[in-house]
Amino acid sequence: MSHAFWQDTAGALLTIDLGAIRDNWRQLRARVGRARCAAVVKADAYGLGAVRVAPALADAGCRDFFVAHLDEALALKPLLPAAATLHVLHGPTPGAEAEFAAQGIVPVLNSPAQLAAWRALAQRLDRELPAFVQVDTGMARLGLAPAELRAVAADAQALVGVRVIGVMSHLACAEDQAHPANREQLERFRAARRLLPAAPASFANSSGVFLGEDYHFDLVRPGAALYGVAPVMGMPNPMRPVVKLQGKVIQVRGIEAGTPVGYGHGWRSGRPARIATVSVGYADGWLRSLSNRGCAWAGDVALPLVGKVSMDTVTLDASALPDGVLQPGALVELINERQGVDAVAAQAGTIGYEILTSLGQRYARRYLDEIEPAREKAAIKGEKWPDVAGSTAGAFRQRRRP
Ligand SMILES: *Cc1c(COP(=O)(O)O)cnc(C)c1O
């Protein structure tokens, strides 16, 4: 069996299918009809690498991007076409307003204080500044509370200098389609819009897209579904899987019945067994709550994970395979089409979002279906792109291995 160089030096391999991400975005866009489909690429595109993911989505036609922090937006700006808009969900932290305006990054204003600071900057610069305004419709996290919204509506000066290019809110329970909070939030959002200047509205995250047309408004903001996470609780997942995680076998040993395995002697076999040690651990985001849970796949054979997850390793009961089949260097699959991100999350007692954003930095990462260098394509389309030659994406491309 021949290994490419990138496999030989790594303990574990993470394959990220950019083509599947683009397909997922196209599917969501098709589902929302006339509404625009943004992409949420915060937290390094849910751990998958925003500098690769965002340009791939731009290539598919996405022009609206959301991140959480200003730093995330600044890192992505040079990699996106000039026509793309980057929105920062947390809005400006005190003192960061001028940088937003200078860089043309759109803040989501979440509080009267953020609104006042943005308005003050607009007055100082003597020009209108664009912003999204978020209203809280039932999550008590970010956005104007009902009384704050009424105060803004009653104050003729509140939005002077602020060009409201979007009004948004966020759903708390959208993955549960039967949850009564969805309708309640929708009604509150409609009422809130009537108190603000007429502007495009944005309400739905991934799961919200699947709640139906009422929830789509003008712009939807999916994140997780782009990355293959199931958007609707209790329903088959319509999204394409995006990640595959393979760990390398380091050592295989036979043990007697009753031999304790791993930290805390967290597992003992009732019979003679064969233990394979694989180089993926909780430092790689294979959560310790997966101790004694789930399996790894060697071809069609499921090998149960036994014992505690260590920092750098997990141990498998490989007894189902004949002696000698699993050799050091062999790859077993921890996330694949049979055991997807959501299945791993269920075993760990968490959600797919946390599995993805926990994926460590130690993997050899391979990106499938990478786009042509964005500039070349843009030149063909006659679209203006910034110079990416010195950018992170450019550096990645130069380092790309066969
Ligand atoms: C993270 C986030 C999203 C994306 O949510 P998904 O459930 O991942 O689709 C959309 N809007 C806001 C305000 C968010 O914080």
Short mmCIF file of C-alpha atoms and ligand atoms in Angstrom, two decimals, residues 40 42 46 89 134 141 168 170 205-206 221-224 353, ligand 1:
data_model
loop_
_atom_site.label_atom_id
_atom_site.label_comp_id
_atom_site.label_asym_id
_atom_site.label_seq_id
_atom_site.Cartn_x
_atom_site.Cartn_y
_atom_site.Cartn_z
CA VAL A 40 -21.82 31.32 9.16
CA LYS A 42 -17.39 31.64 12.93
CA TYR A 46 -16.87 25.29 13.01
CA LEU A 89 -22.36 38.75 15.26
CA GLN A 134 -30.41 42.36 16.41
CA ARG A 141 -28.52 36.25 25.00
CA MET A 168 -32.14 40.03 12.71
CA HIS A 170 -31.94 34.16 16.51
CA ASN A 205 -30.13 29.46 11.32
CA SER A 206 -29.68 26.01 9.76
CA ARG A 221 -27.79 32.27 8.26
CA PRO A 222 -26.93 28.57 8.27
CA GLY A 223 -23.75 27.30 9.87
CA ALA A 224 -23.91 23.72 11.15
CA TYR A 353 -21.40 21.43 16.81
C1 LIG B 1 -24.08 30.44 15.18
C2 LIG B 1 -25.20 31.29 14.71
C3 LIG B 1 -25.88 30.96 13.52
C4 LIG B 1 -25.68 29.66 12.80
O1 LIG B 1 -26.37 28.66 13.52
P1 LIG B 1 -26.43 27.14 13.03
O2 LIG B 1 -27.33 26.49 14.01
O3 LIG B 1 -25.03 26.62 13.12
O4 LIG B 1 -26.95 27.13 11.65
C5 LIG B 1 -26.80 31.86 13.05
N1 LIG B 1 -27.09 33.01 13.72
C6 LIG B 1 -26.47 33.34 14.88
C7 LIG B 1 -26.84 34.59 15.57
C8 LIG B 1 -25.52 32.49 15.42
O5 LIG B 1 -24.93 32.79 16.58
#
